[in-house]
XYZ file of C-alpha atoms in Angstrom:
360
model
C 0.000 0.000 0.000
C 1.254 3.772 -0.982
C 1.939 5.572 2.492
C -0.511 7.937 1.192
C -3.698 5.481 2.050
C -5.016 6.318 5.267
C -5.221 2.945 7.097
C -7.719 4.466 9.624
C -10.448 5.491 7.245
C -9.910 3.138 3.991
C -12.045 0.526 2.916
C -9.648 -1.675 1.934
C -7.789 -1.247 4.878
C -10.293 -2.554 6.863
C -11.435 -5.206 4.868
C -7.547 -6.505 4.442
C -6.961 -6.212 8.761
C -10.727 -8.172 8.635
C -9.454 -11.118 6.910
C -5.799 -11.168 8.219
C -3.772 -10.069 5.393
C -0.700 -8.312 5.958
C -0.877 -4.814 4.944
C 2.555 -3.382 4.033
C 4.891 -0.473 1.953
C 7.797 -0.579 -0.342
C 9.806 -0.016 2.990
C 8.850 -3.358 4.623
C 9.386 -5.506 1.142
C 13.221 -3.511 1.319
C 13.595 -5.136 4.588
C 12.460 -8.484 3.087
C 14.814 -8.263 0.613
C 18.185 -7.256 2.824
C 19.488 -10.888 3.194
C 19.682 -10.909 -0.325
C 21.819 -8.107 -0.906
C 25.472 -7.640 -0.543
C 26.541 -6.258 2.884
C 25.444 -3.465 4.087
C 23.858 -1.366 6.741
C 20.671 0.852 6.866
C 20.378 4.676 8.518
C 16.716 5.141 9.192
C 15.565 8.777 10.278
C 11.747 9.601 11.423
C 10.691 12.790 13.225
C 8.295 15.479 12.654
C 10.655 18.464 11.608
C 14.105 18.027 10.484
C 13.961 14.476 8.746
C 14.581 15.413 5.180
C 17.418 18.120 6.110
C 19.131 15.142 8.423
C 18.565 12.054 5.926
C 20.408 14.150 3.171
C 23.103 15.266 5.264
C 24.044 11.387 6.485
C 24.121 11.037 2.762
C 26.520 13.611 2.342
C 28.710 12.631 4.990
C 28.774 9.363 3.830
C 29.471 10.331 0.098
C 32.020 12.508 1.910
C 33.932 9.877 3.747
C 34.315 7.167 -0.102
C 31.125 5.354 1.259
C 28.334 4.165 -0.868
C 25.429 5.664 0.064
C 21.544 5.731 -1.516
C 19.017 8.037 -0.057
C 15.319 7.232 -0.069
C 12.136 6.276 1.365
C 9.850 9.541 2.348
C 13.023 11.472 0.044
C 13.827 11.217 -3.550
C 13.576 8.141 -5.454
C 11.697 5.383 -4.145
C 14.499 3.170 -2.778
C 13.052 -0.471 -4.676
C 13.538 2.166 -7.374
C 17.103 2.486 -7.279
C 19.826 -0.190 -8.075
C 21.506 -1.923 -4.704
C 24.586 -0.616 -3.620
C 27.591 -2.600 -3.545
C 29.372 -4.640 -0.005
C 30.231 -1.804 2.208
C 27.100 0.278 1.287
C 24.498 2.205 2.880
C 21.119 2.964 2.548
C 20.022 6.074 4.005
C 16.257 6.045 4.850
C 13.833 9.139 5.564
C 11.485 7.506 6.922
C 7.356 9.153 8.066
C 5.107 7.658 10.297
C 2.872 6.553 8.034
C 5.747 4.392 6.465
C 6.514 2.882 9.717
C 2.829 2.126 10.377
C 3.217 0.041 7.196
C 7.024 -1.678 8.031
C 7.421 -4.672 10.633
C 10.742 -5.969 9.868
C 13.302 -3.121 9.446
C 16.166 -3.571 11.539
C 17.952 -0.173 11.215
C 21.900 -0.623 12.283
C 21.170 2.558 13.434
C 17.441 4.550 13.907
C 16.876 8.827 14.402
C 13.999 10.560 16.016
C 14.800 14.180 15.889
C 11.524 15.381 17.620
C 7.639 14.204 18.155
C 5.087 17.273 18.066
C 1.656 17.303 16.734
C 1.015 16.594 13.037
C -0.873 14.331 10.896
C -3.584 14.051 13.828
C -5.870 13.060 11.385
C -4.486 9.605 10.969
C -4.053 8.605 14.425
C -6.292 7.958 17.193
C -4.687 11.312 19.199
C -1.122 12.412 19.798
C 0.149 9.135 21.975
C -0.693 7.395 19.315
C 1.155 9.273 16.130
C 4.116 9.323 19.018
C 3.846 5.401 19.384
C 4.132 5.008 15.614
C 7.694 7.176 16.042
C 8.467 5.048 18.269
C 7.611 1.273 16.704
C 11.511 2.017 14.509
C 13.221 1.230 17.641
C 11.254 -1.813 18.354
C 12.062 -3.313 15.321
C 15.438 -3.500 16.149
C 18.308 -5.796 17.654
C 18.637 -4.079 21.388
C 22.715 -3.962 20.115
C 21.955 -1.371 17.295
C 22.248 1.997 17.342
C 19.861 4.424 18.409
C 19.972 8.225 18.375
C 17.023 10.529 19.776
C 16.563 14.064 20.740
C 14.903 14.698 23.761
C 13.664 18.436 23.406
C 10.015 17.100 23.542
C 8.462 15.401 26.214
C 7.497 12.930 23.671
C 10.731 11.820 22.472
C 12.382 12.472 26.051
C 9.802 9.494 26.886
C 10.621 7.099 24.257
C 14.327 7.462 24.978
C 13.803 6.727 28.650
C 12.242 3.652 27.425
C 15.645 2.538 25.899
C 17.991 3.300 28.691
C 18.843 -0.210 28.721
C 20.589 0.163 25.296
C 23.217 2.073 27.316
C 25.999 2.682 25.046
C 23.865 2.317 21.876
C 21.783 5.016 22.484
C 22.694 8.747 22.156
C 20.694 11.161 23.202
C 20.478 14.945 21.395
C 19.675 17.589 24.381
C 18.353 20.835 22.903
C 20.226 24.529 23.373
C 23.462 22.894 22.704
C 25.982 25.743 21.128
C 27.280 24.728 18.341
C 29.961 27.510 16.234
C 28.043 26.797 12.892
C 29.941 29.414 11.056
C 31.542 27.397 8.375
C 28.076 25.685 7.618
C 26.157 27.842 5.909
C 23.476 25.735 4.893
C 23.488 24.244 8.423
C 22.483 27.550 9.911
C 19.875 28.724 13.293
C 19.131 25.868 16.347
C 16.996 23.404 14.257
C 19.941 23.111 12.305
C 22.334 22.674 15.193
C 19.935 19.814 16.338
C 20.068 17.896 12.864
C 24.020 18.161 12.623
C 24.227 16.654 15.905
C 22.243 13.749 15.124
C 24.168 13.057 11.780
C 27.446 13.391 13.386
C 26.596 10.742 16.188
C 25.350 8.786 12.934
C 28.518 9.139 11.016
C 30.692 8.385 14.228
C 28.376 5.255 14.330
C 29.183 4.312 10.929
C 32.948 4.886 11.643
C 33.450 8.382 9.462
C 36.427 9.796 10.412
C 36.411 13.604 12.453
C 38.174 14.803 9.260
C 35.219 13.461 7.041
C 32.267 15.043 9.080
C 33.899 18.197 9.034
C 34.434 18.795 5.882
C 31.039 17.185 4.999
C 29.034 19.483 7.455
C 30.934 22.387 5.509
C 30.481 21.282 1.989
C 26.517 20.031 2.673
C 24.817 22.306 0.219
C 21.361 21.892 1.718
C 18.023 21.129 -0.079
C 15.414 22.927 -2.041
C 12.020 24.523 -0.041
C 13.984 24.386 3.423
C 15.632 27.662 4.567
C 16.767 28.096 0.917
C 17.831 31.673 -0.320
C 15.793 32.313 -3.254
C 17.265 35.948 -4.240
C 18.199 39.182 -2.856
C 16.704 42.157 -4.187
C 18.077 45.982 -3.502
C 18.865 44.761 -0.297
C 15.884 42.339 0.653
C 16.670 38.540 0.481
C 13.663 36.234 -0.091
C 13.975 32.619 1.647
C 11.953 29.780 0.291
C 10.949 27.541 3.517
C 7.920 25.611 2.309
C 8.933 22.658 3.753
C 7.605 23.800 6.576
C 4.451 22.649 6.961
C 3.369 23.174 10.607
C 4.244 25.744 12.854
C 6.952 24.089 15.038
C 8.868 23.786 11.703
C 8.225 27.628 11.130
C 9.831 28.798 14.250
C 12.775 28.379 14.049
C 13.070 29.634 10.942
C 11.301 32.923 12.310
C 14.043 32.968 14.638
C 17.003 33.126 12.168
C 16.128 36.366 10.753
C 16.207 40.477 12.312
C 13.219 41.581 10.033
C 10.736 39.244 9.026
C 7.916 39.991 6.295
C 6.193 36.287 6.841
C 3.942 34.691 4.334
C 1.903 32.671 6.245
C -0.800 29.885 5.703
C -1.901 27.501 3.644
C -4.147 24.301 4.751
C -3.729 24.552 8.634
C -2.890 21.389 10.673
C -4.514 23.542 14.018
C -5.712 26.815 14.586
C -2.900 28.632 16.631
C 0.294 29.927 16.259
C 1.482 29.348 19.594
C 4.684 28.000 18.554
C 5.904 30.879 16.580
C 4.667 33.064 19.083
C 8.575 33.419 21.267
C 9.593 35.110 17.440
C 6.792 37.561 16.556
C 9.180 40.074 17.759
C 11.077 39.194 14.408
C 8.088 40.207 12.404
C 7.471 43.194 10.847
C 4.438 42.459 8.583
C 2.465 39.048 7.917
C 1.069 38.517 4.890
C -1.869 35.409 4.923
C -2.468 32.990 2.288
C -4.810 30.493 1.513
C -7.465 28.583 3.870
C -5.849 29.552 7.112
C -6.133 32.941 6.149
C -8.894 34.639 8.127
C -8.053 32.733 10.674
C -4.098 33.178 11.079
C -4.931 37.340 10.493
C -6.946 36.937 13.678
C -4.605 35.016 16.033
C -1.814 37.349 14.818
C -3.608 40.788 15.475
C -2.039 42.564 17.679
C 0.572 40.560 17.792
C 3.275 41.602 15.047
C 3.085 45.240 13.708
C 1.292 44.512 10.526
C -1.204 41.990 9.475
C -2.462 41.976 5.573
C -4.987 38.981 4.041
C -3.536 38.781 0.970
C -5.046 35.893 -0.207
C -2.505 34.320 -2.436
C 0.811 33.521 -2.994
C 1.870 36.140 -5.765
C -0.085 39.217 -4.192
C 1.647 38.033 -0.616
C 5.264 37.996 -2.186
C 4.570 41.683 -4.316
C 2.678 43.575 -0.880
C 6.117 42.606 0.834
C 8.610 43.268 -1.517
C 6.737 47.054 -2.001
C 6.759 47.178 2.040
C 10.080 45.541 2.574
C 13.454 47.501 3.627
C 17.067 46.571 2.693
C 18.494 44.071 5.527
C 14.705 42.630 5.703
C 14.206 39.215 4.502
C 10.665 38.189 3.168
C 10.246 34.631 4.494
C 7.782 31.706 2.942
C 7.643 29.767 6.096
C 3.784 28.971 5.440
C 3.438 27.010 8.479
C 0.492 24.537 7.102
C 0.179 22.228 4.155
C -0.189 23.197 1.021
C -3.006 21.045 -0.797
C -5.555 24.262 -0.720
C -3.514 26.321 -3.530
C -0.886 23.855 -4.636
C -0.508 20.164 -5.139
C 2.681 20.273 -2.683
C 4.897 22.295 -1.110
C 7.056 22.336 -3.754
C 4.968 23.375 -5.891
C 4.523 26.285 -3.645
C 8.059 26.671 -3.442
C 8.363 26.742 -7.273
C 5.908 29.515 -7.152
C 7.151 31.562 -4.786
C 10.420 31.277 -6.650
C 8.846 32.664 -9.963
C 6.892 35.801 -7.919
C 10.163 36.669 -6.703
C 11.539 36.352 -10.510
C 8.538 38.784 -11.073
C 9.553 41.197 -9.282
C 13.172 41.162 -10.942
């Protein structure tokens, strides 16, 4: 079944748990098909913020370091889609919950959770739940594998208190740590702190040298929709974040500017703000979009200096360019999902990238 089913509401899905027929993903007939490929081992990375950003960067540091590496799962290329890797390889998985819902035999050598905070509701039977299905990639593996966790929710802090008896196999991530990210400028604001520290425990897992994470977290280029510097324009630089698609996600990206003009909305996932809220003193005008529109322009009344409905995407992007200041930076960090205006957030990405070419 395509991760994309909901197995709470489909017919099918009922009808297949009714008469006791597995129900399973590409991921789980992967894990099937291990013994059968040359050695290797397998990265797997689940979380609700930060698992693309991570999964490509343990890709990175392993191209880096001479390994063979594939990325896939919930990133890129299916991985059934792409060819196995020779002896020494490894497959670097991104890997949602609804994924693991569908997976029963991975065995990660070594398994991520960056962070458990409310998304996706609408598939699970509450938050505990969605958190239990984060949690179901360590119980798949062998107690002697790795495991790596952050602990700056009470979710995840929970799940890795449930593994203290891995001792020296599991590594836990506390949040605030200072980190001098000044030679990774893709790797930039305390999100990004939080995901390098994860892939470096991974990489010193897999063996990678201090040299070879170095130079990878320096030479990691970053990926498209996430924190991603579109232009700058007499002075105003416009950063695509459309990955982020709730507003934990947003925050920090809020955080790593001075002067924010913030498009906002999209298809909300709840009706507050409240995570954003420590930042609104970063933001000089908000500019609402799509179906959380009226809604977001109420919560954030009052709140930042400016609040405009704009409606859409390309009359969001020109109100904030003709508003915007040199040293401002006019931020897509949308904060909900997409599907009300665009087919996926990088769609939306793509479009915000061609307003801004407008305005050139």
């Amino acid at each position: 079944m395509s991760p994309g089913v909901p197995l709470n509401t489909h017919p099918l899905a009922a009808q297949a748990k009714a008469a006791g027929v597995p129900i399973i993903g590409d991921i789980e007939l992967f894990a099937q098909a291990r013994s059968e490929l040359p050695a290797h081992k397998v990265v797997g990375i689940t979380g609700t913020n930060g698992k693309s950003t991570t999964t490509a960067l343990i890709h990175h540091l392993c191209h880096t370091a001479g390994i063979p590496s594939l990325m896939g799962g919930n990133i890129g290329l299916p991985i059934l889609a792409q060819e196995p890797l020779p002896a020494g390889g490894v497959y670097v998985l991104e890997l949602s919950s609804y994924q693991i819902d569908l997976t029963q035999t991975l065995d990660c050598d070594v398994a991520v959770l960056l962070n458990v905070t409310p998304d996706h509701l609408d598939r699970y039977d509450g938050f505990d739940a969605y958190a239990a299905s984060k949690a179901r990639l360590f119980a798949m593996q062998s107690p002697e594998h790795g495991a790596v966790i952050g602990i700056g929710d009470a979710a995840s802090a929970q799940i890795a208190r449930g593994l203290s008896a891995r001792g020296e196999h599991l590594t836990k991530i506390a949040p605030g740590v200072c980190m001098d990210q000044r030679n990774w400028p893709s790797l930039q604001g305390p999100h990004n702190a939080q995901n390098a520290l994860a892939a470096i425990a991974v990489a010193r897992a897999l063996g990678i040298s201090e040299a070879d994470i170095d130079g990878g977290l320096a030479s990691f280029a970053g990926l498209p929709h996430r924190m991603d510097l579109v232009a700058t324009l007499h002075g105003v630089a416009y950063v695509d974040d459309s990955k982020a698609t709730n507003p934990e996600s947003t925050a920090p990206a809020l955080g790593a500017f001075g002067r924010v003009h913030w498009i906002v909305g999209g298809r909300p996932k709840g009706d507050d703000l409240d995570a954003c809220a420590p930042y609104f003193d970063r933001v000089v005008a908000a500019y609402t979009i799509g179906e959380a529109g009226p809604r977001f322009a109420e919560v954030l009344k009052g709140r930042v200096p400016v609040v405009e409905q704009a409606g859409t995407l390309d009359a969001a992007v020109r109100h904030a360019a003709a508003a915007a200041q040199a040293g401002d930076t006019v931020l897509l960090s949308p904060a909900c999902a997409s599907f009300d205006q665009f087919s996926d957030f990088e769609a939306r990405g793509r479009a915000f990238r061609a307003a801004v070419g407008a305005l050139a």
